[in-house]
mmCIF file of C-alpha atoms and ligand atoms in Angstrom:
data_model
loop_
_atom_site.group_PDB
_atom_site.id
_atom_site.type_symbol
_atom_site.label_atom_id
_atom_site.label_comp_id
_atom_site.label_asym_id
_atom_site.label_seq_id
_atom_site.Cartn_x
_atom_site.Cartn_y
_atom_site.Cartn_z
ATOM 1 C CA UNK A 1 63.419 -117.884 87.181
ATOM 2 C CA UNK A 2 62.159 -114.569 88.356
ATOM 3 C CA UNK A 3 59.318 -113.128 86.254
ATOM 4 C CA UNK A 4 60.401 -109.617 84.652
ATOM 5 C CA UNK A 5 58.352 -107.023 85.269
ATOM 6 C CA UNK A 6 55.410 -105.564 82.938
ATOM 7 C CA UNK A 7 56.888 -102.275 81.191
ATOM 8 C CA UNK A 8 56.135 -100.566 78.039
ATOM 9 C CA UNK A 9 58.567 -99.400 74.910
ATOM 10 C CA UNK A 10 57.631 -96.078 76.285
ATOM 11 C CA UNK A 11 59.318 -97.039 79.750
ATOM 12 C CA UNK A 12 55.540 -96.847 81.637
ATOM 13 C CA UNK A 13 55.272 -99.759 84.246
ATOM 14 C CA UNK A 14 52.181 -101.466 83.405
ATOM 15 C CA UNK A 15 50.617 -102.526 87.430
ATOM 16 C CA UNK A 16 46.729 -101.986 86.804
ATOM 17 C CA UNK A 17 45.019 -104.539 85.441
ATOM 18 C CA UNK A 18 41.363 -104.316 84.185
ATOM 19 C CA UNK A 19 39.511 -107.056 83.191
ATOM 20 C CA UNK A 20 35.924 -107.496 81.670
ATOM 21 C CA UNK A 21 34.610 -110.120 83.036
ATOM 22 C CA UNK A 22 30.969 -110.538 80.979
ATOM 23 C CA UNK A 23 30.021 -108.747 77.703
ATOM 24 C CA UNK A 24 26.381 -109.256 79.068
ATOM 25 C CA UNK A 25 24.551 -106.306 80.597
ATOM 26 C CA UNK A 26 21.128 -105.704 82.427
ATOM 27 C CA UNK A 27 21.413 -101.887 80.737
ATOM 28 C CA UNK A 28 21.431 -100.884 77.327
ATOM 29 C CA UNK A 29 23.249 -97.334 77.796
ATOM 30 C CA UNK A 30 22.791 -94.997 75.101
ATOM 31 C CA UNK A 31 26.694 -95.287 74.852
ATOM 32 C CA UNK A 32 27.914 -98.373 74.510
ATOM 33 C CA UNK A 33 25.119 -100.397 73.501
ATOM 34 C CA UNK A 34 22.651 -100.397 70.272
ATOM 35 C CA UNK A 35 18.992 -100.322 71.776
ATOM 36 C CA UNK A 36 18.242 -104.133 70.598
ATOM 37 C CA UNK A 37 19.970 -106.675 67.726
ATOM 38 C CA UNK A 38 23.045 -106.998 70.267
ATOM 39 C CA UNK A 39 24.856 -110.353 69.617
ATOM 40 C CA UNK A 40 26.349 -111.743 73.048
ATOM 41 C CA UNK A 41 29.402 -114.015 72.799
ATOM 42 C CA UNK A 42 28.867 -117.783 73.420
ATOM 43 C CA UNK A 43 29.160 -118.420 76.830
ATOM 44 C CA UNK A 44 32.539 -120.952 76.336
ATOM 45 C CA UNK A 45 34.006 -117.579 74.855
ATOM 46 C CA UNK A 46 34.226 -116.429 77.691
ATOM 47 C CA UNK A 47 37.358 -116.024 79.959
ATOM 48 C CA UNK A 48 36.651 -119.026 82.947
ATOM 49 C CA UNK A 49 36.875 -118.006 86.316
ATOM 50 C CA UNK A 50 39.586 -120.515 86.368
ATOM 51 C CA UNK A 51 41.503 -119.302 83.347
ATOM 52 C CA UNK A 52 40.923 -115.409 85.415
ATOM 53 C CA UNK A 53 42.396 -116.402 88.376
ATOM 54 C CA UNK A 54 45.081 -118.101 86.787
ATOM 55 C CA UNK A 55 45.916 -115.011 84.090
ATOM 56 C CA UNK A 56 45.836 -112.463 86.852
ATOM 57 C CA UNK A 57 48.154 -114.961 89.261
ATOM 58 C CA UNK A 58 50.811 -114.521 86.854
ATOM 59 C CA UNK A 59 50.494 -110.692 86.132
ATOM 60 C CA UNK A 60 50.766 -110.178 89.459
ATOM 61 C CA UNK A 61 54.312 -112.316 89.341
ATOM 62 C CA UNK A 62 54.723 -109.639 86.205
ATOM 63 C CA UNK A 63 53.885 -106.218 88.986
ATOM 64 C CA UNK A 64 50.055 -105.828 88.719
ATOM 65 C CA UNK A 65 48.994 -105.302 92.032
ATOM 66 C CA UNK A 66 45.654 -103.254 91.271
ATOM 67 C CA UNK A 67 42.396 -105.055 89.502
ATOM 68 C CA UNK A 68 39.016 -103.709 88.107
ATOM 69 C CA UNK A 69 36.736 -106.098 87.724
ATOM 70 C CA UNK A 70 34.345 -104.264 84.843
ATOM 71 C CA UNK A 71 32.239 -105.861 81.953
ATOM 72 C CA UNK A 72 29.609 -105.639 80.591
ATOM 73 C CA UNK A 73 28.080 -105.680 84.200
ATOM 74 C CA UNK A 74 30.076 -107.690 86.343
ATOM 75 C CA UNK A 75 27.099 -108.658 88.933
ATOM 76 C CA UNK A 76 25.609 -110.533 85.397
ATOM 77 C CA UNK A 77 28.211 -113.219 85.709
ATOM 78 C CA UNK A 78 26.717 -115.673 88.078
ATOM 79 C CA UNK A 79 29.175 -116.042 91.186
ATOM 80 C CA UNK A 80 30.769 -113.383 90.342
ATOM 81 C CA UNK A 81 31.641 -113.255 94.332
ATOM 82 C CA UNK A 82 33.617 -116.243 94.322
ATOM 83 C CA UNK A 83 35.923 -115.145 91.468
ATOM 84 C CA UNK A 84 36.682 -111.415 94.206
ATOM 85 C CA UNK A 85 37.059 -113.823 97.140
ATOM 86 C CA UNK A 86 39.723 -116.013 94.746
ATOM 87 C CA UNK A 87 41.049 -112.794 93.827
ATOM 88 C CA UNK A 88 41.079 -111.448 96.909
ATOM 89 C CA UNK A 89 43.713 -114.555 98.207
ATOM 90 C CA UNK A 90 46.205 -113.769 95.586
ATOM 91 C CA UNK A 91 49.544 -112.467 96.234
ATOM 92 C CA UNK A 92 50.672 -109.323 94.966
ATOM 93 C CA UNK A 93 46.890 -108.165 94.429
ATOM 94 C CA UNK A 94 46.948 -105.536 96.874
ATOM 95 C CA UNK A 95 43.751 -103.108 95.770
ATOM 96 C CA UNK A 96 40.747 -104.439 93.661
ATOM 97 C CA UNK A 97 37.790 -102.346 92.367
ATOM 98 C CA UNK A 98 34.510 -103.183 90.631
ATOM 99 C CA UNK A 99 32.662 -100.926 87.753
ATOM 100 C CA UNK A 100 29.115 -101.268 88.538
ATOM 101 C CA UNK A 101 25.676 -100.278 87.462
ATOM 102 C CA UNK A 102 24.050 -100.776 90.585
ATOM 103 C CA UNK A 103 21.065 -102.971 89.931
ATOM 104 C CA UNK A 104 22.395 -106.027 91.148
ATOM 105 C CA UNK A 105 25.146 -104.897 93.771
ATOM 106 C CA UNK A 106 22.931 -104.442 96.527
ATOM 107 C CA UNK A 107 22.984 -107.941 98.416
ATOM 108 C CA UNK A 108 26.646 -107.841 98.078
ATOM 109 C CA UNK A 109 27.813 -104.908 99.667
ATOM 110 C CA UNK A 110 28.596 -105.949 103.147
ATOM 111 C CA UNK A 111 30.796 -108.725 101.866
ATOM 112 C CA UNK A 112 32.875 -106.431 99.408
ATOM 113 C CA UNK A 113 32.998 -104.435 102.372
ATOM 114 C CA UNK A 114 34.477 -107.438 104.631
ATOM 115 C CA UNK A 115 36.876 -108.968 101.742
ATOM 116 C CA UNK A 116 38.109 -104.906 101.846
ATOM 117 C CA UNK A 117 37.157 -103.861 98.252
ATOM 118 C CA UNK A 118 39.250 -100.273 97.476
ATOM 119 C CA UNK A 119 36.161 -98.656 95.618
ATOM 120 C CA UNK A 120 33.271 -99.362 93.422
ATOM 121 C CA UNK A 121 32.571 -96.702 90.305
ATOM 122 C CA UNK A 122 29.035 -96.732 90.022
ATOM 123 C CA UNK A 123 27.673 -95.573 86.235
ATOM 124 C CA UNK A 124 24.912 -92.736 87.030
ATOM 125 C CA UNK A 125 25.014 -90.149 84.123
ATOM 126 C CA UNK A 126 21.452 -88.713 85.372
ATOM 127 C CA UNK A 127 19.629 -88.474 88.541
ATOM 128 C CA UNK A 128 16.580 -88.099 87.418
ATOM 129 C CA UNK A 129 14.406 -91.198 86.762
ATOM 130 C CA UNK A 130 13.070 -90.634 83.507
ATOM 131 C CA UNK A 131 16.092 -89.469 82.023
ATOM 132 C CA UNK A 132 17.649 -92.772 83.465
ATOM 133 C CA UNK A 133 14.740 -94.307 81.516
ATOM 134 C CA UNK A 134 15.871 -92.536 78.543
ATOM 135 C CA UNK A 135 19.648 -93.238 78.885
ATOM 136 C CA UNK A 136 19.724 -96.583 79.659
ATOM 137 C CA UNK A 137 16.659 -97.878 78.171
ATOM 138 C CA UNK A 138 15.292 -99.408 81.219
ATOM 139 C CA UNK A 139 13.562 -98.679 83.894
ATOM 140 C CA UNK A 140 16.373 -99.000 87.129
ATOM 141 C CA UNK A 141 17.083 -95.419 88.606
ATOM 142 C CA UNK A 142 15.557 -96.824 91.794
ATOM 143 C CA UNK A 143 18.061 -99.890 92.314
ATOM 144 C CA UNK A 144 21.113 -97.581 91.318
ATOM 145 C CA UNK A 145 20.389 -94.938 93.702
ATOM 146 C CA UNK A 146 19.388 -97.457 96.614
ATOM 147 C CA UNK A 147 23.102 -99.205 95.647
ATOM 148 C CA UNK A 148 25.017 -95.379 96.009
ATOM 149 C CA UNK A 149 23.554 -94.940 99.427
ATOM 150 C CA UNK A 150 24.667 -98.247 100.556
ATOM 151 C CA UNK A 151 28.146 -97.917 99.110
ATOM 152 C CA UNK A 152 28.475 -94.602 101.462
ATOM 153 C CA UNK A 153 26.770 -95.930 104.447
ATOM 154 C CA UNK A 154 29.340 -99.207 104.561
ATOM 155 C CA UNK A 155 32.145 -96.240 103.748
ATOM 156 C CA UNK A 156 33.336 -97.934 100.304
ATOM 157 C CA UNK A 157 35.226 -95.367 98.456
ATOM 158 C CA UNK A 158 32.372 -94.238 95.581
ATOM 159 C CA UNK A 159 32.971 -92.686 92.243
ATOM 160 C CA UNK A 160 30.291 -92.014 90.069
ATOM 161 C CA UNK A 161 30.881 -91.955 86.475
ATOM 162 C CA UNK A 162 28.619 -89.824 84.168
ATOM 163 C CA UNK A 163 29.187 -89.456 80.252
ATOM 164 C CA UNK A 164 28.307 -86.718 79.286
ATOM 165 C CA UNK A 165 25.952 -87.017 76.631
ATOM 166 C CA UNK A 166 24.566 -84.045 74.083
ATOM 167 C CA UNK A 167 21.186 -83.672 74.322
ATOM 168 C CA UNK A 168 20.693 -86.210 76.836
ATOM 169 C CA UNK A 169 22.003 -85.285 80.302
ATOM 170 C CA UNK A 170 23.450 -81.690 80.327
ATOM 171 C CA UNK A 171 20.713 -80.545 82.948
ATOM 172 C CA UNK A 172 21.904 -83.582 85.096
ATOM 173 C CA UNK A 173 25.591 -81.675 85.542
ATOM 174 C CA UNK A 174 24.841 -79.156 87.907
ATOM 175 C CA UNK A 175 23.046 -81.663 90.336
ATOM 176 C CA UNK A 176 25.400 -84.003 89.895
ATOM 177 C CA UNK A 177 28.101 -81.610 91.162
ATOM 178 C CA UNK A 178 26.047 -80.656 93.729
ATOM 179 C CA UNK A 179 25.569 -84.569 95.473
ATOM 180 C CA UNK A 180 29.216 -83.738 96.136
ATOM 181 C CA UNK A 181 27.891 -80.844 98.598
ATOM 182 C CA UNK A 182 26.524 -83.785 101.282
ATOM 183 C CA UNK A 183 28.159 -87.120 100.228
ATOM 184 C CA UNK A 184 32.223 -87.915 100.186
ATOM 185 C CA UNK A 185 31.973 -89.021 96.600
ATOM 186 C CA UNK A 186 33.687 -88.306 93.553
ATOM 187 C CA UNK A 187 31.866 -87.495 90.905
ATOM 188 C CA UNK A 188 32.994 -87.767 87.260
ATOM 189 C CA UNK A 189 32.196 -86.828 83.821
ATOM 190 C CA UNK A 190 33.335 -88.368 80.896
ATOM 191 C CA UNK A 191 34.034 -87.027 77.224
ATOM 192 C CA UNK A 192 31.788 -89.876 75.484
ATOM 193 C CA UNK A 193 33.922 -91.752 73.315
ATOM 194 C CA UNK A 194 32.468 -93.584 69.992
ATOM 195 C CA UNK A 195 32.594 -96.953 71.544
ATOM 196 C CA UNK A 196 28.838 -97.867 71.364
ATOM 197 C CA UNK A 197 28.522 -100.853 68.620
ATOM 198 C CA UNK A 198 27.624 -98.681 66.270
ATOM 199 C CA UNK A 199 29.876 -95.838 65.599
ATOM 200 C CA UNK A 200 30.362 -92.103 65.997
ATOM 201 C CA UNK A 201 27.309 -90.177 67.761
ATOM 202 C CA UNK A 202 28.782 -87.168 66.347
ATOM 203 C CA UNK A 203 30.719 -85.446 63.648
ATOM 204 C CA UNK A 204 32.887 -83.495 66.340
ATOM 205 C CA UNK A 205 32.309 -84.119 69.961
ATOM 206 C CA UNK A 206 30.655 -81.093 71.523
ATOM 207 C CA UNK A 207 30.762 -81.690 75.224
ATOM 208 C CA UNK A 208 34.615 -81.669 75.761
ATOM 209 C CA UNK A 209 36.394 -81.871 79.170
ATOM 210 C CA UNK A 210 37.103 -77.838 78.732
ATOM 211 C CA UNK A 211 33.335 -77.293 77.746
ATOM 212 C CA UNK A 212 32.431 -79.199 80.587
ATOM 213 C CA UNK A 213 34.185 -77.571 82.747
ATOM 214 C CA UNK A 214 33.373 -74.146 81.951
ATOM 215 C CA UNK A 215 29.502 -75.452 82.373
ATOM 216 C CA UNK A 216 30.565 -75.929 85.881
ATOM 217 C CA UNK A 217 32.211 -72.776 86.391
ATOM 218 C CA UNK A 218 29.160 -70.735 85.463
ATOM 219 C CA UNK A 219 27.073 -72.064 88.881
ATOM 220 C CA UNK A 220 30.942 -72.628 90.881
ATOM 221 C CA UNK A 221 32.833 -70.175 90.482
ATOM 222 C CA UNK A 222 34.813 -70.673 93.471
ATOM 223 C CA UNK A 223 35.602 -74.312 92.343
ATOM 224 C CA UNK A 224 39.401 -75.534 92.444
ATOM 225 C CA UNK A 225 41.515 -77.609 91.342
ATOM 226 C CA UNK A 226 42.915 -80.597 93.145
ATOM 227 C CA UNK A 227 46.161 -82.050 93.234
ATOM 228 C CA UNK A 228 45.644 -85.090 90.544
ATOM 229 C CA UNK A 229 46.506 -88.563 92.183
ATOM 230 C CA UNK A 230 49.412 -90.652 89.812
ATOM 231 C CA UNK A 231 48.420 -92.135 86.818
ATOM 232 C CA UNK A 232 44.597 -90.051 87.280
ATOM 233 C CA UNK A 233 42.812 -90.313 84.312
ATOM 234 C CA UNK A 234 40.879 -87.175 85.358
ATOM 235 C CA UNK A 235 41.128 -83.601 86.288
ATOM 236 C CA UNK A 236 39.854 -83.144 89.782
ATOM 237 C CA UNK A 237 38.172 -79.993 91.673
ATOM 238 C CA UNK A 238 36.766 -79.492 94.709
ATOM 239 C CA UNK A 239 33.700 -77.225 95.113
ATOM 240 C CA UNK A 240 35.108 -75.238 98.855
ATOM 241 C CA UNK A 241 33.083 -77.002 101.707
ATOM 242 C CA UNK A 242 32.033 -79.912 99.783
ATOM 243 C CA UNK A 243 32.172 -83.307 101.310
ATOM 244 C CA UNK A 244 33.416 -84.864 97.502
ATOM 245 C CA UNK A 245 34.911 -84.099 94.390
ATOM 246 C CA UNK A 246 34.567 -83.539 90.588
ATOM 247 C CA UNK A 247 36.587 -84.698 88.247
ATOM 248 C CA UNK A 248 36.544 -84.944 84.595
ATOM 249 C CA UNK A 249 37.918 -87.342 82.283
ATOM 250 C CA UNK A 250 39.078 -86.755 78.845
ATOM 251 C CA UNK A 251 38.413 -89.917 77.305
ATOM 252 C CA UNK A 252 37.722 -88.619 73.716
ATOM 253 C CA UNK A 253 39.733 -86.059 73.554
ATOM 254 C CA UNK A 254 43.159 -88.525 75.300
ATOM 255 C CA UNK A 255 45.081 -86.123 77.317
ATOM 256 C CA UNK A 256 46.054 -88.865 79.953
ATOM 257 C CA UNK A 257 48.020 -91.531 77.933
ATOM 258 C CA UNK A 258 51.606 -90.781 78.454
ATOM 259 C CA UNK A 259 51.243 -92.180 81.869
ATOM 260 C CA UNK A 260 49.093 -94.989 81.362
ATOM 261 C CA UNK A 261 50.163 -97.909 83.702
ATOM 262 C CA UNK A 262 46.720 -100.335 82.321
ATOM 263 C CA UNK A 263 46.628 -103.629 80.778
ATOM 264 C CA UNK A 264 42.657 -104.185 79.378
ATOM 265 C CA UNK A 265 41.466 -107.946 78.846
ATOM 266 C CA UNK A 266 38.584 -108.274 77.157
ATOM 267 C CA UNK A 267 35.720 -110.467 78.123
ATOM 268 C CA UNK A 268 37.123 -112.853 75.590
ATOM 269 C CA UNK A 269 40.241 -113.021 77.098
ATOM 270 C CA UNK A 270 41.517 -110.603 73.991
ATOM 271 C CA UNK A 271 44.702 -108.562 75.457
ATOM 272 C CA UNK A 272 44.308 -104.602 74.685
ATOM 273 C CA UNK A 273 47.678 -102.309 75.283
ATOM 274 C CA UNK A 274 45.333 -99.645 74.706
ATOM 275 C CA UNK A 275 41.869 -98.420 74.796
ATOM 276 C CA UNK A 276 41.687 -97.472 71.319
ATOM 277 C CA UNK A 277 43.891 -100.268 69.761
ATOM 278 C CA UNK A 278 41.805 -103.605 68.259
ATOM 279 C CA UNK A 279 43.582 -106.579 70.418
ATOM 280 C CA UNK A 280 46.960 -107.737 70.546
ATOM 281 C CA UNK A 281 46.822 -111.369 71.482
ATOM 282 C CA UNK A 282 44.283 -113.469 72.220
ATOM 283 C CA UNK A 283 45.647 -114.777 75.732
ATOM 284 C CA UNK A 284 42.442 -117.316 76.094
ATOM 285 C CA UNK A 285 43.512 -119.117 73.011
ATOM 286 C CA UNK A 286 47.003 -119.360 74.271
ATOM 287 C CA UNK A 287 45.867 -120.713 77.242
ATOM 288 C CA UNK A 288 43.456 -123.313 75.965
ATOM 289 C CA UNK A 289 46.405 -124.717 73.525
ATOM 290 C CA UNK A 290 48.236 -125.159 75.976
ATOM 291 C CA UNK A 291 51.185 -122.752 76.374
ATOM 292 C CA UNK A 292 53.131 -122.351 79.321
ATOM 293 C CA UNK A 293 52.847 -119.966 81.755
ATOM 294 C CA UNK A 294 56.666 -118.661 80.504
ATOM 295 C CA UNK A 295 55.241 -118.833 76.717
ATOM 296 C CA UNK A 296 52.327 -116.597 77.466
ATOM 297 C CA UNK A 297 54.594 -114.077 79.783
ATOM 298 C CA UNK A 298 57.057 -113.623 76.385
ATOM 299 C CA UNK A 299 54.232 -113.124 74.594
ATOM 300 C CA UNK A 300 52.668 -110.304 77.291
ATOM 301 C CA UNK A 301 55.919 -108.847 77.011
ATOM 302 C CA UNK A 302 56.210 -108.697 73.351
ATOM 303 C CA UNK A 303 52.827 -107.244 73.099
ATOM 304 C CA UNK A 304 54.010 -104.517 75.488
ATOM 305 C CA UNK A 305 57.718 -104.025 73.738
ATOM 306 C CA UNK A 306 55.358 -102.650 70.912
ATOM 307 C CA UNK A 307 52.781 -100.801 72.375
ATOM 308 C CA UNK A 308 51.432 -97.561 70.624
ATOM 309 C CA UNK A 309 52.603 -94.418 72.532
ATOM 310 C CA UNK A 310 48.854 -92.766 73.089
ATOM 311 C CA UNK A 311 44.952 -93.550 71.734
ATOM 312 C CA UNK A 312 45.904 -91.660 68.531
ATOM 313 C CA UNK A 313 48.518 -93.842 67.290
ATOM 314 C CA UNK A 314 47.004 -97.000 68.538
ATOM 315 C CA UNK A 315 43.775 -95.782 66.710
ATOM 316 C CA UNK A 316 45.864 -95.221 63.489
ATOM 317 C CA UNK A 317 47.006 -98.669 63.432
ATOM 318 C CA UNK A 318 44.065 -100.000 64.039
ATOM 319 C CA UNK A 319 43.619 -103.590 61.719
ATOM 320 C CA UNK A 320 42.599 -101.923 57.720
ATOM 321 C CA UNK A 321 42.405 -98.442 59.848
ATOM 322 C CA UNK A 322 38.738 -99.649 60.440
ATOM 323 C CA UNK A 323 36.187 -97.449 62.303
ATOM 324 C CA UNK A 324 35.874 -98.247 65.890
ATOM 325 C CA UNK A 325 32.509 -99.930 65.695
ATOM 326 C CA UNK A 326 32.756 -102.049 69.184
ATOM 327 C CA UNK A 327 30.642 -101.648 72.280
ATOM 328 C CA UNK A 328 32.177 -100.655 75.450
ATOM 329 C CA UNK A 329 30.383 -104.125 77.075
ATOM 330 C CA UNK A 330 33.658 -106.156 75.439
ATOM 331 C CA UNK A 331 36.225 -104.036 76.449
ATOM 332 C CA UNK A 332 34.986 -102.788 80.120
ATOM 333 C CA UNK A 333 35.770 -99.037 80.155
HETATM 334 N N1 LIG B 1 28.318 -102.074 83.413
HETATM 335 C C1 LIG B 1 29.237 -101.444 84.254
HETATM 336 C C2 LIG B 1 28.950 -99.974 84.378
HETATM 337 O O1 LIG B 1 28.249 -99.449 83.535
HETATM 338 O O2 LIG B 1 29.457 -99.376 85.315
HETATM 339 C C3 LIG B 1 30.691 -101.670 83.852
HETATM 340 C C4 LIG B 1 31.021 -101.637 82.407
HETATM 341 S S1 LIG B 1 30.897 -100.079 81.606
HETATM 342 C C5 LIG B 1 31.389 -100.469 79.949
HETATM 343 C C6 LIG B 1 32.321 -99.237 82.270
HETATM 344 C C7 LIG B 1 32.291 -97.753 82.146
HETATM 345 O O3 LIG B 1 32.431 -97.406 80.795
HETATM 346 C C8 LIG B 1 31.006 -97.096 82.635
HETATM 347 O O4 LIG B 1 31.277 -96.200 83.679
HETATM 348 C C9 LIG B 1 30.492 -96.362 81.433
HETATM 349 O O5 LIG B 1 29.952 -95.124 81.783
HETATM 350 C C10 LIG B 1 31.730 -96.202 80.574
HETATM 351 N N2 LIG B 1 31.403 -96.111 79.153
HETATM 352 C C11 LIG B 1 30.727 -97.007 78.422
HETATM 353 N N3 LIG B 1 30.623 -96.579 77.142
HETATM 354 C C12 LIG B 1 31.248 -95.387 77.078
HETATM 355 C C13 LIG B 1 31.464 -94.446 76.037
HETATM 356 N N4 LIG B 1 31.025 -94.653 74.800
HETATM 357 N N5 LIG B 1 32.154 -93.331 76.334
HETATM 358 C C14 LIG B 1 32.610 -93.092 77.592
HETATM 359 N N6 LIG B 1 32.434 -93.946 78.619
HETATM 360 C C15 LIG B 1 31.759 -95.081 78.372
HETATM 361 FE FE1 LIG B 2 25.784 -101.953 80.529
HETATM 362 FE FE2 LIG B 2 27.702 -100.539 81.703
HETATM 363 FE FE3 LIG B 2 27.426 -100.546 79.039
HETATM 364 FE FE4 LIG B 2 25.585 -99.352 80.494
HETATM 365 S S1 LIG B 2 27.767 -98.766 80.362
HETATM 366 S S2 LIG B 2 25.197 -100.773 78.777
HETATM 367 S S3 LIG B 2 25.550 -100.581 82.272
HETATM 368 S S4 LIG B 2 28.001 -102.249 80.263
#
């Protein structure tokens, strides 16, 4: 039988897969993690590498042929090469990316480089070492940095992503648009979004994609906008005679969903049709009692015949309209 293709009820094909693959992190980012008391799942929670490759052999039967590998940090999970490499051998998969905060990624470049890895988004918000201190609660500026260099001297497609936090990194902006002035890498902020274990930072959030943006605009005036790839999640410029670009991403404020083409899985193997919607299915515990391959397709399907049209509804019906209270570690960005 041939496997129908992964759309929505909204008529968006769904081909990018991104997939947590720890909820276990070296960091503790101001953003998505509380500073200590952070409960990890039990390791046998956790999607196998087995049960991965598997679940992302049949999506791409279903049309995914892009995967992120995120977390959590990926580099955590121990082997974490073998699962790319198995990845890397399956048809269909035709572009895979890693979300990355550096500190471990350095032995590993040359062979994401050799198994052809389509780009690594590095998490930097500051480039200052105390502030990284302050950020992510640890000490790690150094490994980060020595990663970002590597990335561009092996010529691995770098993005940096950057929340942009109030009263934490707003002097970091400017200099982070300028490392776009000597280095072909794209640099984006991000609208922090209240998905930090704990709740919302703020009443209202302050540092929008427009107030970003008109931050920028003070020191580049001259700045311009790009043409935005398909399905971009962010607004891209180009400082004139810069080697990158900036780009910001409106993750709190949702301007990108009506063409999302992403299906999440959560470390626990927990299907998400959206960012902001609590878990559909549980596609580990289908696979552990045993349903078919065809059983847990219907059910992908099904999950996607209903999918909320943007973040706001999906938000709405979230289970007992309950605040969004989890870290970004389970769900992977
Ligand atoms: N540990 C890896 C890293 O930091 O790159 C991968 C996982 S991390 C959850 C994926 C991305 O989510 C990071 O780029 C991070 O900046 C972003 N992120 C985490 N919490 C966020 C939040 N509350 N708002 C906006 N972005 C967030
Ligand atoms: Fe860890 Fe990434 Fe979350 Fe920072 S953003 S705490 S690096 S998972």
């Amino acid at each position: 039988m041939q496997t129908p293709k992964l759309f929505d009820n909204h008529g968006r094909p769904i081909n990018y897969l991104r997939l947590a693959v720890t909820d276990r992190c070296n960091l503790r980012c101001f953003y998505c993690m509380p500073k200590e008391g952070i409960k990890y799942l039990p390791k046998r929670e956790l999607l196998t590498f087995e049960e991965i490759e598997r679940l992302i052999t049949w999506l791409a039967s279903m049309g995914i042929s892009k995967v992120r590998l995120t977390g959590g940090e990926p580099f955590v999970r121990t082997d974490l090469m073998r699962l790319i490499r198995k990845i890397s051998e399956i048809e269909g998969i035709t572009n895979i990316h890693l979300t990355t905060n550096g500190i471990l990624t350095g032995p590993y470049i040359s062979e994401l480089k050799s198994l052809g890895i389509a780009s690594v988004n590095l998490s930097l918000d500051t480039l200052d070492r105390e502030r990284f201190k302050g950020i992510t609660r640890r000490d790690e500026f150094v490994k980060t940095w020595e990663t970002f260099e590597q990335l561009i001297s092996h010529d691995i497609p770098v993005k940096i992503n950057a929340v942009v936090m109030d009263g934490k990194n707003i002097d970091d902006i400017i200099p982070l648009v300028e490392l776009t002035k000597e280095y072909p890498v794209s640099v984006r902020f991000i609208e922090e979004m209240p998905f930090n274990g704990e709740g919302n930072h703020y009443p209202t959030l302050t540092w929008t994609y427009k107030k970003i943006m008109d931050h920028i605009r003070v020191e580049y005036p001259a700045i311009e906008r790009e043409l935005d790839p398909l399905h971009s999640t962010s607004y891209n410029y180009k400082v004139p005679g810069h080697l990158g670009t900036v780009g910001v991403i409106a993750a709190f404020s949702r301007t990108f969903c009506g063409t999302c083409n992403r299906i999440r899985v959560t470390a626990q193997g927990t299907l998400k049709t959206c960012l902001y919607d609590d878990g559909v299915l549980n596609i580990r515990n289908l696979m552990r009692d045993g349903h078919s391959e065809e059983a847990i397709k219907i059910e992908l399907l099904k999950a996607y015949s209903a999918r909320s049209r943007d973040g706001f509804e999906a938000e709405a019906k979230r289970m007992k309209g309950s605040p969004i209270k989890e870290s970004m570690s389970t769900i992977g960005g």
